[in-house]
XYZ file of N, CA, C and O in Angstrom:
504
model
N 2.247 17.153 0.550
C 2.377 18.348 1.361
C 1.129 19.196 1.184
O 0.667 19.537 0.095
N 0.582 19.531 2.508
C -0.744 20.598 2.068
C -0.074 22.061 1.737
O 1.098 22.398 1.909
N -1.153 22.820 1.217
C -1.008 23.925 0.781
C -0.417 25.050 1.301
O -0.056 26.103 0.775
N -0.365 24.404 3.070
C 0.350 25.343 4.134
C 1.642 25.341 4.548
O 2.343 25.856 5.419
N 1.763 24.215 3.176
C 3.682 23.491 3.667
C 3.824 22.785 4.586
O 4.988 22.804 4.985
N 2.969 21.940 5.312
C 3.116 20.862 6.321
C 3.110 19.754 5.344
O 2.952 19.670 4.127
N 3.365 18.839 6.427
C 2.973 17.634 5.504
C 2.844 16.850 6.628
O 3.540 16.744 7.638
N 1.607 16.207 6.191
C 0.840 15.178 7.170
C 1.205 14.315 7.454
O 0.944 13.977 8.608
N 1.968 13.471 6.678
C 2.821 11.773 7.272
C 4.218 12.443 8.076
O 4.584 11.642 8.936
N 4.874 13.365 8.049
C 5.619 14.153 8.772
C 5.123 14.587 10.518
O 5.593 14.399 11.640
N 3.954 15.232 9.949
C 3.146 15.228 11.425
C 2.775 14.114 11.911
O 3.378 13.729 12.913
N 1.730 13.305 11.383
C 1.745 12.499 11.945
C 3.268 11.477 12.642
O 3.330 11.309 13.860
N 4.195 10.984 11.863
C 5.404 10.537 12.754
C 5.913 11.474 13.654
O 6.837 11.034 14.338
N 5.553 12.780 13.887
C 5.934 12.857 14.959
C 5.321 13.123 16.507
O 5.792 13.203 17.641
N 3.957 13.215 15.864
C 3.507 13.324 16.738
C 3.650 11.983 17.324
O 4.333 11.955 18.348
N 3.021 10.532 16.789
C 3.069 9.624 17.638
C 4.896 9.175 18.128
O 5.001 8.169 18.828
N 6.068 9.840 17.789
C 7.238 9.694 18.614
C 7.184 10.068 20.015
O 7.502 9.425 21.015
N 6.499 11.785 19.821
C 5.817 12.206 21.004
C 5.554 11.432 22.075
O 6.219 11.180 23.080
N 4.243 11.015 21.631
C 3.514 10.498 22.231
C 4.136 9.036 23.157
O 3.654 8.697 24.238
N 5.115 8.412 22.566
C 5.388 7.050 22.930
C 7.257 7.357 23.269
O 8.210 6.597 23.100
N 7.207 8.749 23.781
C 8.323 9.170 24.151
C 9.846 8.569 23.712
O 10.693 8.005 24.404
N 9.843 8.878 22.460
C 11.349 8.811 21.709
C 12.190 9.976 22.302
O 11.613 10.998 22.673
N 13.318 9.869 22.384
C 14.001 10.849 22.829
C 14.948 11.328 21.905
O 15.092 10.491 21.015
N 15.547 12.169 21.765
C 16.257 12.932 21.121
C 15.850 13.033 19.502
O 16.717 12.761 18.671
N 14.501 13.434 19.071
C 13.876 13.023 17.536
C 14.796 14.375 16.878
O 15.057 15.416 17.482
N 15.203 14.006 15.419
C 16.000 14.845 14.862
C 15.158 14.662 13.520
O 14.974 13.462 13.317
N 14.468 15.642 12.334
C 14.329 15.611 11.504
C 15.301 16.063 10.428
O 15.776 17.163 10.713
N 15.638 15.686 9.564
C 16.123 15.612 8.141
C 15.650 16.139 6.914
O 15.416 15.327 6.019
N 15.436 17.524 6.670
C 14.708 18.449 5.277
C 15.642 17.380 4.240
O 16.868 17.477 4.293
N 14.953 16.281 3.226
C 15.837 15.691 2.303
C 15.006 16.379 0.833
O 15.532 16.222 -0.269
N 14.150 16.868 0.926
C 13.439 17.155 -0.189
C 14.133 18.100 -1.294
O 14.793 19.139 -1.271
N 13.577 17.083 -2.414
C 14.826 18.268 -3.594
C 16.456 18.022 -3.109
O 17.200 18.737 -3.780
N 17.290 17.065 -1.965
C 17.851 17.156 -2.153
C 18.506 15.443 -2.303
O 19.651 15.042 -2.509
N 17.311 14.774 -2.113
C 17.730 13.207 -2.096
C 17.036 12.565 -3.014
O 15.969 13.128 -3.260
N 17.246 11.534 -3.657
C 16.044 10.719 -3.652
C 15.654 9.991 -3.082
O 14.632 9.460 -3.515
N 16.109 9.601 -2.013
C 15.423 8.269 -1.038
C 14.253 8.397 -0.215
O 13.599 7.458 0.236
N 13.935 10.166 0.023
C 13.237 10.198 1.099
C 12.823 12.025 0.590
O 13.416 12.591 -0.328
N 11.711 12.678 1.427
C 11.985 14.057 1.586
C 12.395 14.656 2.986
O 13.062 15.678 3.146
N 11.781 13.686 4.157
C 12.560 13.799 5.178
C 12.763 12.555 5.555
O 12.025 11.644 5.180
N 13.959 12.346 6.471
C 14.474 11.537 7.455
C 14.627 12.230 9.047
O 15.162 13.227 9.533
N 13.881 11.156 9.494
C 12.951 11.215 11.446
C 14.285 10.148 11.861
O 14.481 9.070 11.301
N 15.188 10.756 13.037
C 15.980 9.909 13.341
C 15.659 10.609 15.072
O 15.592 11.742 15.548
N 15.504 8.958 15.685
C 14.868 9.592 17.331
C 15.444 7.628 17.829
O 15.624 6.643 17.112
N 15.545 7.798 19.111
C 16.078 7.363 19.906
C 15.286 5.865 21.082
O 15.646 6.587 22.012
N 14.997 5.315 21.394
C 14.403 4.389 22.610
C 15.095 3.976 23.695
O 16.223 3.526 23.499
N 14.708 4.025 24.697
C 15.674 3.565 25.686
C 16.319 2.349 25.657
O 17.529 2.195 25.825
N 15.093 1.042 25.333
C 15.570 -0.145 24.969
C 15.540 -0.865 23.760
O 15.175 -0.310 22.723
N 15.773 -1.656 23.778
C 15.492 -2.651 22.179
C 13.815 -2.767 22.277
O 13.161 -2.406 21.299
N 13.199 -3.227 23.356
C 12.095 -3.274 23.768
C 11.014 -2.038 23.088
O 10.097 -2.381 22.343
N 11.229 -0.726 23.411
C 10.940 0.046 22.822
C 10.947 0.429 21.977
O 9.989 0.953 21.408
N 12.073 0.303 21.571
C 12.421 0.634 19.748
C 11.327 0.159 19.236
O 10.438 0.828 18.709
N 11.367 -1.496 19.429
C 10.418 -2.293 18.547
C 9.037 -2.060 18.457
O 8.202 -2.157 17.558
N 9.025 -1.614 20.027
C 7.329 -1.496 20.274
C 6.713 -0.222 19.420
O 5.645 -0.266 18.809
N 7.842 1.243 19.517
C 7.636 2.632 18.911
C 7.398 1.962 17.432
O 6.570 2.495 16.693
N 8.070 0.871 17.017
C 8.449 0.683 15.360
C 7.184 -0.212 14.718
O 6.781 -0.465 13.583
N 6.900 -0.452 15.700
C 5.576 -1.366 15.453
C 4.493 -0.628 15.237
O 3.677 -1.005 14.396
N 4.341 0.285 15.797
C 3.191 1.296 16.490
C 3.010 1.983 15.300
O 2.228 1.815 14.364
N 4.125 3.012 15.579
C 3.989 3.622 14.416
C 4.247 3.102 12.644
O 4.489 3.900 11.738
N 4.124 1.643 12.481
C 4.035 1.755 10.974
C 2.732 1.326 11.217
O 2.350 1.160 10.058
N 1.406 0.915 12.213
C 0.485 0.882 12.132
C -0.925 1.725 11.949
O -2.024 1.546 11.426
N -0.034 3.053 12.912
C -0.677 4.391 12.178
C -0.329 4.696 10.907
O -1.232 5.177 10.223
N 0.686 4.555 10.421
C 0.499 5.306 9.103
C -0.080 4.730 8.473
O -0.601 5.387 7.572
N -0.433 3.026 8.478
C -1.343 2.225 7.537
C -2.596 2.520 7.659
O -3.282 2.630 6.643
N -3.081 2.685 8.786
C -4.441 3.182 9.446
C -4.529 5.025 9.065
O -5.570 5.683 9.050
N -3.517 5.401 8.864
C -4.159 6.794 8.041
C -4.287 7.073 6.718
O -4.570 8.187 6.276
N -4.069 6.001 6.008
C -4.397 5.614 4.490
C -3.153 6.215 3.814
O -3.220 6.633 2.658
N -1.597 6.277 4.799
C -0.774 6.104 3.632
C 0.245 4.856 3.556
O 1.473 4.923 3.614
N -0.424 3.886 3.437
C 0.073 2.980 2.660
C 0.734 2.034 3.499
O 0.741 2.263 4.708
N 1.399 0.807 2.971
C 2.497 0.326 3.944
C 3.398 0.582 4.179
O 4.008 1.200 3.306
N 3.917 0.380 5.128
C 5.543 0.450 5.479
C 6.288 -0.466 5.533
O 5.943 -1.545 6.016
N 7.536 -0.228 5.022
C 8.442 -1.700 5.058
C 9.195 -1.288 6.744
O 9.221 -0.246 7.399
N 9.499 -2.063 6.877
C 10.648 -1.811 8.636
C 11.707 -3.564 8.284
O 11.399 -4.687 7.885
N 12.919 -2.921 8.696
C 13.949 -3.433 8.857
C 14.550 -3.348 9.779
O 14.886 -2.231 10.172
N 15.015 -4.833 10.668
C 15.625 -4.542 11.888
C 15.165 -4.846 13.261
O 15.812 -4.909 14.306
N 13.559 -5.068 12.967
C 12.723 -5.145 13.661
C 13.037 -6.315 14.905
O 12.867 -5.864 16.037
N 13.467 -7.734 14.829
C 13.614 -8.495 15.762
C 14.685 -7.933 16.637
O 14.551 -7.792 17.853
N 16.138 -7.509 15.712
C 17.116 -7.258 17.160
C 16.196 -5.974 18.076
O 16.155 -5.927 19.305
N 15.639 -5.186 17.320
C 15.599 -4.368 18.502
C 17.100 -3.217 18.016
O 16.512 -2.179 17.713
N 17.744 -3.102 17.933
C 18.582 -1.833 17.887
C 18.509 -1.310 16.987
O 17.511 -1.541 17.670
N 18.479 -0.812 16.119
C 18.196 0.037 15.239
C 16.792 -0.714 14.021
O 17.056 -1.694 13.324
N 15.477 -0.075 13.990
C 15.027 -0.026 13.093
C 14.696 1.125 11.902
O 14.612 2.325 12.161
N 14.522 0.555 10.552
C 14.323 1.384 9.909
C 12.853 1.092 8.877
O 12.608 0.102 8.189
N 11.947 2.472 9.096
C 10.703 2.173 8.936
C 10.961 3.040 7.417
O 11.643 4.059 7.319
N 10.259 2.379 6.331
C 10.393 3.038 5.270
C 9.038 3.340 4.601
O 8.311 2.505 4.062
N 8.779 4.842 4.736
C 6.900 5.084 4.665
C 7.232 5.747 3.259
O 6.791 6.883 3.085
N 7.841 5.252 2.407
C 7.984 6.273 0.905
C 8.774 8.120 1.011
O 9.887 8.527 0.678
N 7.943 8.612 1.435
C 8.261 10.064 1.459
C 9.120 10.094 2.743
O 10.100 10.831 2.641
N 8.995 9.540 3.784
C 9.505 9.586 5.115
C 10.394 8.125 5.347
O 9.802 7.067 5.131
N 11.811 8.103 5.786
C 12.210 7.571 6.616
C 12.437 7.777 7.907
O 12.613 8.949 8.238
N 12.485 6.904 8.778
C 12.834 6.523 9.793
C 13.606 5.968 10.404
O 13.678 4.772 10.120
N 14.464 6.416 11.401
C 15.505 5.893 11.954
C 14.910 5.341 13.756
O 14.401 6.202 14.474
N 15.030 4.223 14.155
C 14.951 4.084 15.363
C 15.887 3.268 16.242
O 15.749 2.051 16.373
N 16.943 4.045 16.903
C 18.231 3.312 17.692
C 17.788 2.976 19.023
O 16.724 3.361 19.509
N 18.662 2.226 19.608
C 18.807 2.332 21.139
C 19.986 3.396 21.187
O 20.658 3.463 20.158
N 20.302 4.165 22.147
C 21.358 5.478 22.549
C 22.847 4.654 21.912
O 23.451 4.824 20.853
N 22.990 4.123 22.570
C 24.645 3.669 22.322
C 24.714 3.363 20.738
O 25.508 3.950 20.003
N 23.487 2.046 20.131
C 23.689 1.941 18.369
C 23.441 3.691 18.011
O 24.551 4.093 17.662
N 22.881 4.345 17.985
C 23.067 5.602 17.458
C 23.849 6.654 17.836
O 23.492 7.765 17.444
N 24.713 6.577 18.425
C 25.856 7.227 18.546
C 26.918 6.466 17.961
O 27.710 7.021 17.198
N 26.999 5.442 18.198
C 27.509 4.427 16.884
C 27.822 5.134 16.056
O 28.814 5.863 16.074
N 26.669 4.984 14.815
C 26.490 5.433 13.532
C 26.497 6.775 13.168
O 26.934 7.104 12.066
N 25.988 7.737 14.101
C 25.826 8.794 14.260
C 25.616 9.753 12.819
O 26.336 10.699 12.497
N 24.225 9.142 11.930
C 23.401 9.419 11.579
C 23.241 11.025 10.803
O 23.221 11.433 9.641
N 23.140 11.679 12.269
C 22.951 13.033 11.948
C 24.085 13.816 11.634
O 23.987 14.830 10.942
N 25.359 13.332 12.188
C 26.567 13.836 11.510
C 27.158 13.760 9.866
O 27.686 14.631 9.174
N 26.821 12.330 9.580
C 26.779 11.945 8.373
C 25.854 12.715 7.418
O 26.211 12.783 6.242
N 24.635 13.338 7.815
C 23.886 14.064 6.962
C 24.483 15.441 6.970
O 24.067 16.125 6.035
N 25.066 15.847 7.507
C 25.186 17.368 8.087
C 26.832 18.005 7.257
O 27.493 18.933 7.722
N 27.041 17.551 6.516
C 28.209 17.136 5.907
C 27.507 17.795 4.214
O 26.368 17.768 3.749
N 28.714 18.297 3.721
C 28.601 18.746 2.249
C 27.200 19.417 2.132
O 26.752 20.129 3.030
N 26.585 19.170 1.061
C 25.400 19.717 0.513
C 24.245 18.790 0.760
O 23.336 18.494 -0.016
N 24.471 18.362 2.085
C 23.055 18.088 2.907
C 22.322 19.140 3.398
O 22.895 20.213 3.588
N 21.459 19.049 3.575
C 20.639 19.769 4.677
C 20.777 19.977 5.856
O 21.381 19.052 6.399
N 20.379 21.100 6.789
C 21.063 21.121 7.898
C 20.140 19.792 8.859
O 19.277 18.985 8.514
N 20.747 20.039 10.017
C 19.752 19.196 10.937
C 19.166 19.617 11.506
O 19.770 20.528 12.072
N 17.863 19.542 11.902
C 16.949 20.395 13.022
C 16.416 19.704 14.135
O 15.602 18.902 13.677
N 16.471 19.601 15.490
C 15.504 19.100 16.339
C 13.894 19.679 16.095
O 13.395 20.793 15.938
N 13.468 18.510 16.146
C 12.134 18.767 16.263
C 11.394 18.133 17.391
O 11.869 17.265 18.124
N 10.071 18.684 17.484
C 9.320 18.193 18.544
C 8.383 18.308 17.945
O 8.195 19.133 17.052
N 7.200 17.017 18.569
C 6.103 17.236 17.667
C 4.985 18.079 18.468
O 5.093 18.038 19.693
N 4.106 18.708 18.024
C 3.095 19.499 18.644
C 1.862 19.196 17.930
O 1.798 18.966 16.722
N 0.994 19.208 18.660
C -0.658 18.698 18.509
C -1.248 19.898 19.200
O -0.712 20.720 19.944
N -2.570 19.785 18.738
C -3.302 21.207 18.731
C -3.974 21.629 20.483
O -4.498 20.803 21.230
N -3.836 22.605 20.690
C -3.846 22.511 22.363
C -3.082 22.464 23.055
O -3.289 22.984 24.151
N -1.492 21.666 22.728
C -0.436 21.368 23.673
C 0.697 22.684 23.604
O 1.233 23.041 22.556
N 0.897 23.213 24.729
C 2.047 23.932 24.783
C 3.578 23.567 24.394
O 4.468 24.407 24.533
């Protein structure tokens, strides 16, 4: 996390969700309150097609921004992958598997954290 309280592998996943139009992206404050993760990015694809392609994409930026590898699970069906960047997980459904599971309800429960929509913003964009 920089000194301004962002944190860059945070930005960065969302910006490129942005960008490769995930829909409904929900972040997850897990910090201090999990150990698996400090946040969890749970966002949406229209198809299996996409999922895979968003899931592909983006564990290639984060390797290409020097943090590290990512494991991803899930990757051939296409319906739900899960990209695991250390500090950040990732959730990536098709609509129907994530309402399924429904993810963000399950977190939102006891002494989780709340849930927040997020959107990502890059410098210049309204």
């Amino acid at each position: 996390m920089n000194s301004d309280g962002t944190d860059p592998l945070l930005d960065l996943v969302l910006q490129h969700l942005d960008e490769d139009q995930a829909q409904e992206v929900v972040t997850i404050d897990l910090a201090g309150k999990s150990s698996i993760a400090d946040h969890m990015v749970i966002a949406s694809g229209r198809s299996t097609r996409q999922v895979a392609a968003i899931a592909q994409k983006l564990a290639e930026k984060i390797k290409k921004a020097g943090f590290g590898p990512v494991k991803l699970e899930g990757l051939p069906a296409g319906d739900w992958v899960l990209l695991d960047a250390g500090d950040i997980v990732v959730h990536l459904f098709r609509p129907e598997v994530r309402s399924f599971y429904n993810l963000e309800r399950m977190w939102a429960f006891g002494d989780a954290p709340p849930v927040t929509a997020s959107t990502a913003t890059t410098a210049g964009s309204a």
